[in-house]
Coordinates of C-alpha atoms in Angstrom, one line a residue:
M1 CA 120.3 -93.1 83.8
R2 CA 123.7 -94.0 85.2
M3 CA 124.3 -97.5 86.6
L4 CA 127.3 -98.7 88.7
F5 CA 127.9 -102.4 88.8
F6 CA 130.3 -103.7 91.5
G7 CA 132.1 -106.8 90.4
L8 CA 132.9 -108.3 87.0
G9 CA 131.7 -111.8 86.3
F10 CA 129.2 -113.8 84.4
I11 CA 126.1 -112.3 85.9
S12 CA 127.3 -108.6 85.9
Y13 CA 128.7 -109.1 82.3
S14 CA 125.4 -110.5 81.1
V15 CA 123.3 -107.8 82.7
A16 CA 125.6 -105.0 81.4
F17 CA 125.5 -106.6 77.9
L18 CA 121.7 -106.6 78.0
L19 CA 121.2 -103.1 79.5
G20 CA 124.3 -101.3 78.2
R21 CA 122.7 -100.0 75.0
N22 CA 120.0 -98.2 77.0
Y23 CA 121.9 -97.0 80.1
E24 CA 125.3 -95.5 80.9
I25 CA 127.0 -98.4 82.8
T26 CA 130.2 -98.5 84.7
V27 CA 131.6 -101.9 86.0
T28 CA 134.1 -102.1 88.7
S29 CA 136.9 -104.6 89.2
R30 CA 139.9 -104.8 91.6
T31 CA 142.1 -105.6 88.6
L32 CA 142.0 -103.9 85.2
P33 CA 142.4 -105.2 82.7
P34 CA 141.4 -108.5 84.3
V35 CA 144.0 -111.3 84.5
H36 CA 141.5 -114.1 84.5
P37 CA 141.0 -115.2 80.9
V38 CA 137.2 -115.4 81.0
K39 CA 136.9 -112.0 82.8
K40 CA 139.2 -110.6 80.2
Y41 CA 136.7 -111.8 77.6
Y42 CA 133.9 -110.1 79.4
Y43 CA 136.0 -106.9 79.8
D44 CA 136.9 -106.8 76.1
D45 CA 133.3 -107.4 74.9
L46 CA 131.8 -104.8 77.2
S47 CA 134.5 -102.3 76.4
Y48 CA 133.7 -102.7 72.7
M49 CA 130.1 -101.9 73.5
G50 CA 131.1 -98.7 75.3
V51 CA 130.6 -99.9 78.9
K52 CA 133.0 -98.1 81.2
F53 CA 135.2 -99.6 83.8
A54 CA 136.7 -98.4 87.1
K55 CA 139.4 -100.1 89.1
V56 CA 138.5 -100.1 92.7
D57 CA 138.6 -102.3 95.8
P58 CA 135.3 -101.7 97.6
L59 CA 136.8 -102.4 101.1
S60 CA 140.2 -100.7 100.9
E61 CA 139.5 -97.7 98.7
P62 CA 136.5 -95.9 100.3
E63 CA 137.2 -92.5 98.7
K64 CA 137.1 -94.0 95.2
V65 CA 133.9 -95.8 96.1
K66 CA 132.4 -92.5 97.3
N67 CA 133.3 -90.7 94.1
L68 CA 131.8 -93.4 92.0
M69 CA 128.6 -93.5 94.0
R70 CA 128.1 -89.8 93.9
A71 CA 128.1 -90.0 90.1
H72 CA 125.5 -92.8 89.6
D73 CA 121.8 -93.2 90.1
V74 CA 121.6 -97.0 90.5
I75 CA 124.2 -99.1 92.3
V76 CA 124.1 -102.9 91.9
N77 CA 126.3 -105.1 94.0
F78 CA 127.2 -108.4 92.1
I79 CA 130.1 -109.3 94.4
G80 CA 129.7 -112.6 96.1
A81 CA 131.5 -115.8 96.9
L82 CA 130.5 -119.5 97.1
S83 CA 133.3 -121.6 98.6
N84 CA 134.5 -123.4 101.7
D85 CA 136.7 -120.5 102.7
E86 CA 134.9 -118.8 105.5
Q87 CA 137.1 -115.7 105.4
E88 CA 136.4 -115.3 101.7
L89 CA 132.7 -115.8 102.3
M90 CA 132.6 -113.2 105.0
R91 CA 134.5 -110.6 103.0
A92 CA 132.5 -111.0 99.8
N93 CA 129.0 -111.7 101.2
Y94 CA 129.0 -109.6 104.4
E95 CA 131.7 -107.0 104.5
V96 CA 131.3 -105.7 100.9
P97 CA 127.5 -105.1 101.0
K98 CA 127.8 -103.6 104.4
A99 CA 130.5 -101.2 103.3
L100 CA 128.7 -100.3 100.1
A101 CA 125.4 -99.6 101.8
N102 CA 127.1 -97.5 104.5
V103 CA 129.0 -95.4 101.9
L104 CA 125.9 -94.9 99.8
Q105 CA 123.9 -93.8 102.8
E106 CA 126.6 -91.2 103.5
V107 CA 127.1 -89.8 100.0
N108 CA 124.1 -90.5 97.8
P109 CA 121.1 -91.8 99.8
D110 CA 118.6 -91.0 97.0
A111 CA 120.3 -93.5 94.7
L112 CA 118.9 -97.0 94.4
F113 CA 121.0 -99.9 95.9
I114 CA 120.3 -103.3 94.4
H115 CA 122.0 -106.1 96.2
I116 CA 122.3 -109.5 94.5
S117 CA 122.2 -112.1 97.3
A118 CA 121.2 -115.8 97.1
A119 CA 118.1 -117.9 97.5
T120 CA 119.7 -120.4 99.9
L121 CA 119.6 -118.8 103.4
G122 CA 118.8 -121.6 105.8
Q123 CA 115.1 -122.0 105.2
K124 CA 113.4 -124.7 107.1
R125 CA 110.2 -124.9 105.1
K126 CA 110.6 -126.6 101.8
L127 CA 108.1 -124.3 100.1
V128 CA 110.0 -121.1 100.0
E129 CA 108.5 -117.6 99.7
E130 CA 109.4 -114.2 101.1
E131 CA 109.3 -114.0 104.9
S132 CA 108.0 -111.1 106.9
P133 CA 109.6 -109.4 108.6
H134 CA 113.0 -109.8 106.9
G135 CA 115.0 -112.7 108.2
S136 CA 112.2 -114.4 110.2
G137 CA 112.2 -118.2 110.0
L138 CA 115.7 -118.3 108.5
E139 CA 118.2 -120.5 110.3
P140 CA 121.6 -120.5 108.5
E141 CA 123.5 -123.7 109.1
N142 CA 126.9 -122.9 107.4
A143 CA 129.2 -120.1 106.7
F144 CA 127.8 -119.4 103.2
E145 CA 124.2 -119.1 104.5
R146 CA 125.3 -117.0 107.5
S147 CA 127.4 -114.6 105.5
K148 CA 124.6 -114.1 102.9
L149 CA 122.0 -113.4 105.6
M150 CA 124.3 -111.1 107.5
G151 CA 125.0 -109.1 104.4
E152 CA 121.3 -108.8 103.7
K153 CA 120.6 -107.5 107.2
E154 CA 123.2 -104.8 106.8
V155 CA 121.6 -103.7 103.5
M156 CA 118.2 -103.6 105.1
K157 CA 119.5 -101.4 108.0
A158 CA 120.9 -98.7 105.6
K159 CA 118.9 -95.5 105.2
V160 CA 118.8 -95.8 101.4
R161 CA 116.5 -97.0 98.7
K162 CA 117.3 -100.7 98.5
V163 CA 116.2 -104.0 96.9
I164 CA 117.6 -107.4 97.7
L165 CA 117.3 -109.9 95.0
R166 CA 117.6 -113.6 95.9
P167 CA 118.2 -115.5 92.6
T168 CA 118.4 -119.3 92.5
L169 CA 121.1 -120.8 90.2
V170 CA 121.6 -118.2 87.5
Y171 CA 122.3 -119.5 83.9
G172 CA 122.7 -117.8 80.6
W173 CA 124.5 -117.8 77.3
A174 CA 127.9 -116.8 78.6
G175 CA 128.4 -118.7 81.9
A176 CA 131.8 -120.0 82.9
H177 CA 131.1 -120.9 86.5
K178 CA 132.4 -124.3 87.6
Q179 CA 129.2 -126.1 87.2
F180 CA 128.8 -125.0 83.6
V181 CA 132.4 -125.9 82.8
E182 CA 131.9 -129.4 84.3
G183 CA 128.8 -129.8 82.3
Y184 CA 130.6 -128.8 79.1
K185 CA 133.4 -131.3 79.8
A186 CA 130.9 -134.1 80.3
A187 CA 129.2 -133.3 77.1
K188 CA 132.5 -133.0 75.2
R189 CA 133.3 -136.6 76.4
G190 CA 129.9 -137.7 75.3
V191 CA 129.2 -139.4 78.6
I192 CA 126.6 -137.8 80.8
P193 CA 124.9 -139.0 84.0
N194 CA 121.4 -140.4 83.6
I195 CA 119.7 -139.0 86.7
N196 CA 116.3 -137.5 87.4
I197 CA 117.4 -134.3 89.1
R198 CA 115.7 -130.9 88.7
I199 CA 117.2 -127.7 90.2
P200 CA 115.7 -124.3 90.9
A201 CA 117.2 -121.9 88.5
V202 CA 116.7 -118.6 86.7
N203 CA 117.9 -117.2 83.4
V204 CA 120.1 -114.1 83.6
R205 CA 117.8 -112.3 81.1
Y206 CA 115.0 -112.3 83.7
L207 CA 117.4 -110.9 86.3
A208 CA 118.4 -108.1 83.9
T209 CA 114.7 -107.3 83.2
I210 CA 114.0 -107.0 86.9
I211 CA 117.0 -104.8 87.5
E212 CA 115.9 -102.5 84.7
A213 CA 112.3 -102.3 86.0
L214 CA 113.5 -101.6 89.6
A215 CA 115.8 -98.9 88.3
E216 CA 112.8 -97.1 86.8
E217 CA 110.5 -97.9 89.7
R218 CA 112.9 -96.9 92.5
P219 CA 111.2 -98.6 95.4
K220 CA 112.0 -97.6 99.0
S221 CA 112.7 -101.1 100.3
D222 CA 112.0 -104.6 99.1
Y223 CA 113.5 -108.1 98.9
F224 CA 112.3 -111.1 97.0
Y225 CA 113.3 -114.4 95.3
V226 CA 114.1 -114.5 91.6
N227 CA 113.3 -117.8 90.2
E228 CA 111.7 -119.6 87.2
C229 CA 108.4 -121.3 87.9
E230 CA 109.6 -124.8 87.0
K231 CA 112.8 -126.5 88.0
V232 CA 115.4 -127.2 85.4
S233 CA 116.3 -130.7 84.5
V234 CA 120.1 -131.3 84.8
M235 CA 119.7 -134.2 82.4
R236 CA 118.0 -131.9 79.8
A237 CA 120.6 -129.2 80.2
L238 CA 123.4 -131.7 79.5
E239 CA 121.6 -133.1 76.5
L240 CA 121.4 -129.5 75.2
Y241 CA 125.1 -129.1 75.7
C242 CA 125.7 -132.3 73.7
Q243 CA 123.3 -131.1 71.0
A244 CA 125.2 -127.8 70.7
L245 CA 128.6 -129.6 70.4
G246 CA 127.2 -132.1 67.8
K247 CA 128.0 -135.0 70.2
R248 CA 126.3 -138.3 70.4
Y249 CA 126.2 -139.2 74.1
L250 CA 125.9 -142.1 76.4
K251 CA 123.7 -141.9 79.4
V252 CA 125.3 -143.6 82.4
P253 CA 122.9 -144.5 85.2
V254 CA 123.9 -142.9 88.4
P255 CA 122.0 -143.3 91.7
R256 CA 121.0 -139.9 93.1
V257 CA 122.6 -140.7 96.4
A258 CA 125.9 -141.5 94.9
L259 CA 126.1 -138.9 92.2
G260 CA 128.3 -136.3 94.0
L261 CA 126.0 -133.8 92.2
A262 CA 127.9 -130.9 93.7
R263 CA 130.0 -130.9 90.5
F264 CA 126.9 -129.7 88.6
I265 CA 125.8 -127.2 91.2
Q266 CA 129.1 -125.9 92.4
P267 CA 132.2 -128.0 93.1
D268 CA 133.1 -128.6 96.8
V269 CA 129.9 -127.0 98.1
A270 CA 127.8 -130.1 98.8
F271 CA 125.6 -128.3 101.3
L272 CA 123.5 -127.0 98.4
L273 CA 122.3 -130.5 97.7
K274 CA 119.6 -130.2 100.4
Y275 CA 117.9 -127.5 98.4
L276 CA 117.1 -129.9 95.5
D277 CA 113.9 -130.8 97.3
Y278 CA 112.9 -127.2 97.9
E279 CA 110.3 -125.3 95.9
F280 CA 111.1 -121.6 95.5
K281 CA 108.0 -119.5 94.6
C282 CA 108.1 -117.4 91.5
N283 CA 105.3 -115.0 92.3
R284 CA 107.5 -111.9 92.6
T285 CA 109.5 -112.8 89.5
K286 CA 106.2 -113.1 87.5
E287 CA 105.3 -109.5 88.4
Y288 CA 108.3 -108.3 86.3
V289 CA 108.7 -110.9 83.6
G290 CA 105.4 -112.5 83.0
N291 CA 106.0 -116.2 82.7
P292 CA 109.7 -117.0 83.5
T293 CA 110.3 -120.3 81.7
F294 CA 113.5 -122.3 80.9
V295 CA 115.4 -120.8 77.9
E296 CA 116.9 -123.8 76.1
S297 CA 118.5 -121.7 73.4
D298 CA 120.7 -119.9 76.0
V299 CA 121.9 -123.3 77.3
I300 CA 122.9 -124.2 73.7
E301 CA 124.6 -120.9 73.3
N302 CA 126.4 -121.4 76.6
A303 CA 127.9 -124.7 75.4
K304 CA 129.1 -122.9 72.2
F305 CA 130.6 -120.1 74.3
L306 CA 132.5 -122.6 76.4
R307 CA 133.7 -124.3 73.2
L308 CA 135.0 -121.0 72.0
L309 CA 136.9 -120.4 75.3
D310 CA 138.2 -124.0 75.1
S311 CA 139.5 -123.4 71.5
Q312 CA 141.3 -120.2 72.7
S313 CA 142.8 -121.9 75.8
R314 CA 140.7 -119.7 78.0
L315 CA 138.5 -122.3 79.6
V316 CA 139.3 -121.5 83.2
P317 CA 136.3 -121.6 85.6
E318 CA 135.4 -118.2 86.9

């Protein structure tokens, strides 16, 4: 089976690493080889494994996209943005999935399209499960939520086999997103916030398992949340970082209200803080992975991975 992954980053790298020995995988990027030092690491590692790469801009090079889609059985869109730049959000979260779904509908409608969206879509109920019909009860309040939901609606309209996955915070052994780098820096200093905060999260291994199962199953149309059944303690994750680095640490009491916790979720995107009080159901995730629990060993390995990047002067948040 041939898989095509749009976008090179932590999540697509991890999924390609896990599935690359069993499937023929091609990963796309607008720049090859990547200029960003962490993405260059991902590129080198996957290339060594035999994963193929294709240089393409999904919005400005439609003919290249068509040729790639014709040659693959499963297309997974990992492209997405989380920032305060509304133009960037609309491009990555809405225009890209819309363009990909439309092209696939034209050239290879029998292929399966898996779109990686997000769990935070403007839900009003704090106990979150899949809505029916799609989009009902969701009321986006900001550009990120709007762009994600708009992208999902375009995918749902396409006359192709499609599945929309809505992961909560994705973590793993090779993450270099800003929140992981901030956590590593805190652990490296040996001073971490003492705060009782738990966040909805999911290990990238579970996401890869679900993508593999869907590729074999080839459903006609589906959408669901991807989430572990228990929230992850920010305090515990930081303790594991310190353990990995061999650091003694000082816990500094920080009131929840004053924390500025966005650093540990995603810098300068404070709107995500409201979702700390939400519970995302894990029923659909359990269908594919059994009992999705917190993988402490991957958090330890992630700290070691970031230390490696730091020692090579590559520690630049993705």
